[in-house]
Coordinates of C-alpha atoms and ligand atoms in Angstrom, one line a residue:
M273 CA -0.1 0.0 0.0
E274 CA 1.4 3.3 -0.9
I275 CA 1.6 5.8 2.1
E276 CA 0.4 9.0 1.5
K277 CA 3.3 11.6 1.0
K278 CA 3.7 14.7 3.0
D279 CA 3.6 18.2 1.6
I280 CA 7.3 19.4 2.0
R281 CA 6.4 22.7 2.5
S282 CA 4.6 21.9 5.7
L283 CA 8.0 21.6 7.3
T284 CA 10.0 24.3 8.9
K285 CA 13.4 24.9 7.8
Q286 CA 15.0 23.4 10.9
Q287 CA 12.6 20.1 10.3
L288 CA 13.9 20.1 6.7
R289 CA 17.6 20.2 8.0
D290 CA 16.9 17.6 10.5
F291 CA 15.4 15.5 7.9
F292 CA 18.4 15.6 5.7
V293 CA 20.6 15.0 8.8
A294 CA 18.6 11.9 9.7
N295 CA 19.2 10.8 6.2
G296 CA 23.0 11.0 6.3
D297 CA 23.3 14.2 4.6
K298 CA 24.3 17.5 5.8
A299 CA 22.1 20.0 7.5
F300 CA 22.9 22.6 4.7
R301 CA 21.2 20.6 2.2
G302 CA 17.8 21.6 4.1
N303 CA 18.8 25.1 3.6
Q304 CA 19.2 24.7 -0.3
V305 CA 16.1 22.8 -0.8
Y306 CA 14.1 25.4 1.5
E307 CA 15.5 28.4 -0.8
W308 CA 14.0 26.3 -3.7
L309 CA 10.5 25.6 -2.1
W310 CA 10.0 29.4 -0.8
S311 CA 12.0 32.1 -2.5
K312 CA 12.5 30.4 -5.9
A313 CA 8.8 29.2 -5.5
S314 CA 9.7 25.9 -7.4
H315 CA 7.0 23.5 -7.8
S316 CA 9.2 20.3 -8.8
F317 CA 12.1 18.6 -7.1
E318 CA 13.7 18.2 -10.7
D319 CA 14.4 22.2 -10.6
M320 CA 16.7 21.7 -7.5
T321 CA 19.8 21.8 -9.9
N322 CA 22.5 22.6 -6.9
V323 CA 21.4 19.2 -5.3
S324 CA 22.4 15.7 -6.6
K325 CA 20.0 13.5 -8.5
E326 CA 20.0 11.0 -5.9
T327 CA 18.9 13.5 -3.4
R328 CA 16.0 14.8 -5.9
T329 CA 14.7 11.2 -6.2
M330 CA 15.0 10.5 -2.4
L331 CA 12.8 13.9 -1.9
E332 CA 10.4 12.7 -4.7
N333 CA 10.1 9.2 -2.7
N334 CA 9.2 11.0 0.3
F335 CA 7.3 14.1 -0.3
V336 CA 4.9 16.1 -2.6
I337 CA 4.8 19.9 -3.4
N338 CA 1.1 20.7 -3.0
H339 CA 1.3 23.6 -5.3
I340 CA -1.3 25.5 -7.0
K341 CA -1.8 25.8 -10.8
V342 CA -3.1 28.7 -12.7
D343 CA -6.5 27.3 -14.6
T344 CA -8.1 30.0 -16.3
M345 CA -6.6 33.6 -16.4
Q346 CA -9.3 36.2 -17.6
R347 CA -8.4 40.0 -18.2
S348 CA -10.7 42.7 -17.8
E349 CA -11.2 45.8 -20.1
D350 CA -9.8 47.9 -17.1
G351 CA -6.8 45.9 -16.8
T352 CA -7.6 43.7 -13.9
V353 CA -6.7 40.0 -14.0
K354 CA -8.4 37.1 -12.4
N355 CA -6.8 34.0 -11.8
A356 CA -8.8 30.9 -11.2
V357 CA -6.2 28.3 -9.6
R358 CA -6.8 24.7 -9.1
L359 CA -5.6 23.3 -5.9
H360 CA -3.9 19.6 -5.6
D361 CA -7.2 18.3 -4.6
N362 CA -8.8 20.0 -7.6
L363 CA -10.8 22.5 -5.7
I364 CA -10.6 26.0 -7.1
V365 CA -10.0 29.4 -5.6
E366 CA -9.8 32.9 -7.3
S367 CA -7.4 35.5 -6.9
V368 CA -7.0 39.1 -8.4
L369 CA -4.4 41.2 -9.7
I370 CA -5.5 45.2 -9.5
P371 CA -3.3 47.4 -11.5
T372 CA -3.5 51.4 -10.7
E373 CA -1.1 53.9 -11.9
T374 CA 1.2 53.4 -9.0
R375 CA 0.7 50.1 -7.9
T376 CA -0.2 46.6 -8.4
T377 CA -2.1 44.6 -5.8
A378 CA -2.7 41.2 -5.1
C379 CA -6.3 40.2 -3.8
V380 CA -5.9 36.7 -2.6
S381 CA -8.2 34.1 -1.0
S382 CA -7.5 32.4 2.5
Q383 CA -10.4 29.7 2.3
V384 CA -12.1 27.7 -0.4
G385 CA -15.5 29.2 -0.2
C386 CA -16.3 31.0 3.2
S387 CA -17.2 30.2 6.7
L388 CA -19.4 33.4 6.9
D389 CA -22.8 34.0 5.4
C390 CA -22.9 37.6 4.3
N391 CA -26.2 37.9 2.4
F392 CA -24.7 40.1 -0.4
C393 CA -21.6 38.2 -1.1
A394 CA -21.5 35.6 -3.7
T395 CA -18.5 33.8 -2.1
A396 CA -20.7 33.1 1.0
R397 CA -23.1 31.1 -1.1
L398 CA -20.3 28.5 -1.8
K399 CA -19.9 27.5 1.8
R400 CA -16.5 26.7 3.3
M401 CA -14.9 23.7 1.8
R402 CA -11.5 24.0 3.5
N403 CA -8.9 26.2 4.6
L404 CA -6.1 27.0 2.4
E405 CA -2.5 25.7 3.2
P406 CA 0.3 28.5 3.8
G407 CA 2.1 27.4 0.4
E408 CA -1.5 27.9 -1.2
I409 CA -1.7 31.4 -0.5
Y410 CA 2.0 32.0 -0.9
D411 CA 1.7 30.6 -4.7
Q412 CA -1.3 32.9 -5.5
V413 CA 1.0 35.8 -4.4
V414 CA 3.8 34.4 -6.6
A415 CA 1.5 33.7 -9.5
I416 CA 0.2 37.5 -9.4
D417 CA 3.8 38.9 -8.9
R418 CA 4.7 37.1 -12.3
E419 CA 1.7 38.3 -14.1
S420 CA 2.6 42.0 -12.8
R421 CA 6.0 41.7 -14.1
L422 CA 4.9 40.0 -17.4
Y423 CA 1.9 42.6 -18.1
Y424 CA 2.9 45.7 -16.3
N425 CA 6.7 45.5 -16.1
R426 CA 6.8 45.8 -12.3
P427 CA 6.7 43.7 -9.3
L428 CA 3.6 43.4 -7.1
S429 CA 3.5 46.3 -4.6
N430 CA 0.6 45.5 -2.1
I431 CA -1.4 42.5 -1.2
V432 CA -4.9 42.4 0.6
F433 CA -6.6 39.4 2.0
M434 CA -9.9 40.4 0.5
G435 CA -10.5 37.3 -2.1
M436 CA -12.8 34.4 -0.8
G437 CA -12.8 33.3 2.7
E438 CA -12.5 34.8 6.3
P439 CA -8.7 35.1 6.9
L440 CA -9.3 35.3 10.8
M441 CA -10.8 31.7 10.5
N442 CA -7.8 30.5 9.1
Y443 CA -5.6 32.3 11.2
N444 CA -2.6 30.0 11.7
N445 CA -2.2 29.3 7.9
V446 CA -2.5 33.0 7.0
M447 CA 0.1 34.1 9.5
K448 CA 2.5 31.5 8.1
A449 CA 1.8 32.5 4.7
I450 CA 2.5 36.3 5.7
D451 CA 5.6 35.3 7.3
M452 CA 7.0 33.8 4.1
I453 CA 5.9 36.6 2.2
T454 CA 7.5 39.0 4.3
S455 CA 10.7 37.1 5.3
D456 CA 14.1 37.5 3.1
E457 CA 14.0 33.7 2.6
G458 CA 10.4 34.3 1.0
L459 CA 9.5 37.3 -1.0
G460 CA 10.8 39.7 1.3
M461 CA 7.9 42.3 1.2
S462 CA 7.2 45.0 3.7
P463 CA 4.0 44.2 6.0
K464 CA 3.1 47.5 5.8
R465 CA 1.8 46.7 2.2
I466 CA -0.3 44.0 3.4
T467 CA -3.7 44.4 4.8
V468 CA -5.8 41.6 6.2
S469 CA -9.7 42.3 6.1
T470 CA -12.0 40.5 8.4
S471 CA -15.6 40.7 8.7
G472 CA -15.0 41.5 12.6
V473 CA -13.9 38.0 14.4
S474 CA -13.2 40.1 17.5
K475 CA -11.3 37.4 19.3
M476 CA -8.9 37.1 16.6
I477 CA -8.4 40.9 16.2
K478 CA -7.2 40.7 19.9
K479 CA -4.9 37.9 19.1
M480 CA -3.3 39.5 16.2
A481 CA -2.7 42.6 18.6
D482 CA -1.0 40.2 21.1
D483 CA 1.1 38.6 18.2
E484 CA 2.5 42.1 17.5
V485 CA 1.5 41.8 13.6
K486 CA 3.0 44.5 11.4
F487 CA 0.2 44.5 8.4
K488 CA -2.5 46.5 8.3
L489 CA -6.3 45.8 9.3
A490 CA -9.4 46.3 7.4
V491 CA -13.0 45.6 8.8
S492 CA -16.1 45.0 6.7
L493 CA -18.5 46.9 9.0
H494 CA -21.2 47.9 6.5
S495 CA -23.3 49.3 9.2
A496 CA -22.7 50.4 12.8
I497 CA -26.4 49.7 14.1
E498 CA -26.4 46.2 15.4
E499 CA -29.9 45.3 14.2
T500 CA -29.1 46.3 10.6
R501 CA -25.7 44.6 10.6
N502 CA -27.1 41.4 12.3
H503 CA -29.6 41.3 9.1
I504 CA -27.2 41.6 6.3
M505 CA -24.4 39.7 8.0
P506 CA -26.3 37.0 10.2
F507 CA -23.1 35.5 11.9
T508 CA -22.6 38.8 13.6
K509 CA -25.3 37.8 16.0
N510 CA -22.4 35.8 17.7
F511 CA -19.9 39.0 17.0
Q512 CA -21.7 42.0 18.1
L513 CA -20.7 45.5 17.9
P514 CA -19.6 46.5 21.6
E515 CA -17.2 43.5 21.3
L516 CA -15.7 44.6 18.0
R517 CA -15.2 48.1 19.3
E518 CA -13.5 46.8 22.2
A519 CA -11.4 44.4 20.2
L520 CA -10.5 47.5 17.8
E521 CA -9.6 49.6 20.8
Y522 CA -7.4 47.0 22.0
W523 CA -5.7 46.4 18.6
Y524 CA -4.9 50.3 18.2
R525 CA -3.6 50.5 21.9
K526 CA -1.3 47.8 21.1
T527 CA -0.4 48.6 17.4
K528 CA -0.8 52.1 16.9
S529 CA -2.2 51.2 13.3
K530 CA -5.1 52.8 12.0
V531 CA -8.3 50.7 10.8
T532 CA -9.7 50.9 7.7
Y533 CA -13.7 50.2 7.4
E534 CA -15.1 48.8 4.4
Y535 CA -18.7 50.1 3.9
V536 CA -21.2 49.5 1.1
V537 CA -24.1 51.8 1.1
W538 CA -27.4 50.1 -0.2
K539 CA -30.8 51.6 -0.9
G540 CA -33.2 51.2 2.0
I541 CA -30.8 49.3 4.4
N542 CA -28.0 51.9 5.5
D543 CA -28.8 55.1 3.3
D544 CA -30.4 56.9 6.2
K545 CA -29.4 59.7 8.7
A546 CA -29.4 57.0 11.4
S547 CA -27.1 54.8 9.8
I548 CA -24.6 57.9 9.1
D549 CA -24.9 58.9 12.7
A550 CA -24.0 55.5 13.9
L551 CA -21.0 55.4 11.6
V552 CA -19.8 58.6 12.5
K553 CA -19.8 57.8 16.1
F554 CA -18.2 54.4 15.6
C555 CA -15.4 56.0 13.7
K556 CA -14.7 57.9 16.8
Y557 CA -13.7 55.1 18.8
V558 CA -10.2 54.5 17.2
P559 CA -8.3 56.2 14.5
C560 CA -9.6 55.0 11.1
K561 CA -10.5 55.7 7.5
V562 CA -13.6 54.7 5.6
N563 CA -13.6 53.0 2.1
L564 CA -16.9 53.6 0.7
I565 CA -17.4 50.5 -1.8
E566 CA -19.5 50.6 -4.7
Y567 CA -22.0 47.6 -4.7
N568 CA -21.4 44.8 -7.2
P569 CA -24.9 43.3 -7.7
I570 CA -24.7 39.4 -7.4
D571 CA -28.2 39.0 -8.4
D572 CA -32.0 39.7 -7.2
G573 CA -33.4 42.7 -5.7
E574 CA -32.6 43.0 -1.7
F575 CA -29.4 44.8 -2.1
Q576 CA -28.9 47.9 -4.5
Q577 CA -26.4 50.4 -4.8
A578 CA -27.7 53.7 -3.0
S579 CA -27.9 56.9 -4.9
D580 CA -25.1 59.3 -5.5
E581 CA -26.9 61.6 -3.1
A582 CA -26.6 59.2 0.0
I583 CA -23.0 58.5 -0.7
D584 CA -22.4 62.4 -0.6
N585 CA -24.3 62.4 2.6
Y586 CA -22.0 59.9 4.1
I587 CA -18.9 61.7 2.7
K588 CA -20.1 65.0 4.0
A589 CA -20.8 63.8 7.5
L590 CA -17.4 62.0 7.8
G591 CA -15.6 64.8 6.5
K592 CA -17.2 67.3 8.9
N593 CA -15.9 64.9 11.5
D594 CA -12.5 64.8 10.4
I595 CA -12.8 61.2 9.4
V596 CA -10.9 60.4 6.0
A597 CA -13.5 58.7 3.6
K598 CA -12.9 57.6 0.1
V599 CA -15.1 56.3 -2.6
R600 CA -13.6 53.1 -4.2
R601 CA -14.9 52.1 -7.5
S602 CA -15.3 48.7 -8.6
R603 CA -12.4 47.1 -10.7
G604 CA -12.8 44.0 -12.9
K605 CA -16.7 44.0 -12.8
D606 CA -16.8 42.4 -16.5
I607 CA -14.9 39.4 -15.4
D608 CA -16.7 39.1 -12.1
A609 CA -13.4 39.9 -10.3
A610 CA -14.9 42.6 -8.1
C611 CA -15.4 42.7 -4.3
G612 CA -18.0 40.0 -3.4
Q613 CA -18.1 38.7 -6.8
L614 CA -15.5 35.8 -6.6
A615 CA -17.8 32.7 -6.9
N616 CA -15.9 30.4 -9.4
K617 CA -18.2 31.1 -11.9
S618 CA -16.1 30.0 -14.7
Ligands
SAH106 N1 -14.2 37.9 4.8 C1 -13.3 38.9 4.9 C2 -12.4 39.0 3.6 C3 -13.3 39.2 2.4 S1 -12.9 40.8 1.9 C4 -14.3 40.2 5.2 O1 -15.2 40.2 5.0 O2 -13.5 41.2 5.4 C5 -14.2 41.2 0.5 C6 -14.8 42.5 0.9 O3 -15.9 42.8 -0.3 C7 -15.5 42.7 2.1 O4 -15.4 44.0 2.7 C8 -17.1 42.4 1.8 O5 -17.9 42.8 2.9 C9 -17.1 43.1 0.3 N2 -18.4 42.6 -0.4 C10 -18.9 41.4 -0.4 N3 -19.5 41.4 -1.3 C11 -19.9 42.5 -1.9 C12 -20.5 43.0 -3.0 N4 -21.5 42.1 -3.8 N5 -20.2 44.2 -3.5 C13 -19.3 45.0 -3.0 N6 -18.5 44.7 -1.9 C14 -18.7 43.4 -1.5

């Protein structure tokens, strides 16, 4: 019976060094292989030309590299690129490259499907199949970086964890992936250029603060009125606003890092004065800015983009209270690559 081979990228550098020593080789060989696996992002033992053929065969007999494969790539008329990537078990997740004049941002997934149930989001309808492994998150970034160099002649500059899934419900793997992305042994990117977005898992926000992470935090708020938020994001009944507020205050005390609130304004849901007042009040708890995201319809009627006037009212009220607010236009809508549209349609 063939035993299932272990994913070699689940080993730490030290474990890999130990493996070589246990097999009568030098610990240093572990460093070489580690470099191939991470900084060179190699997906095949055959590539590892500075180790002997016998060693490569030995690795092949003991391990697999569970890497992703870009299955289809679509390009939007606005330059946005969407990758549907196939995982080793044939599941698919999506990631997006968003170019602007000054930067290229990778929007990556953290789960296959999503643990949550936001009524306005297409990913929520997929249900969560499994968490992504650190290597699978890392590979999405590498794939986008290569596309960025190929199509835009520049490396990737920013990463947002705003693809499929709730990153804080796959905390350990997301942290390991970010460690490799920011490490000199991986991609060496600055954590300041990474944003993790959560729909508000308070306990894990506090844990991140305790772990002294150096990346940025975004929270999908959408309403600062409990009843409304519970209605559009039903799971928030277990993650209520007072707890969220407390977690964010804790986060800011520990990290001194501003929070970004993501906020969509919908007709008849949160386009009234009470909603605006509640948001302004919420924004005073910790230093923050607000991204007013354009709604990307995912089908039927319940959710509709609010009027320009309603958005203006938000901007005026926030501005009057010295809260920075920006309107974020959608990118990649024509290829279903915009916020909330990632649903493995193709
Ligand atoms: N689960 C995390 C990461 C996903 S980020 C989180 O919720 O933050 C995806 C962002 O797109 C979230 O801010 C989400 O609220 C927003 N979004 C979801 N569906 C959308 C839609 N149809 N139109 C615009 N934004 C949407």
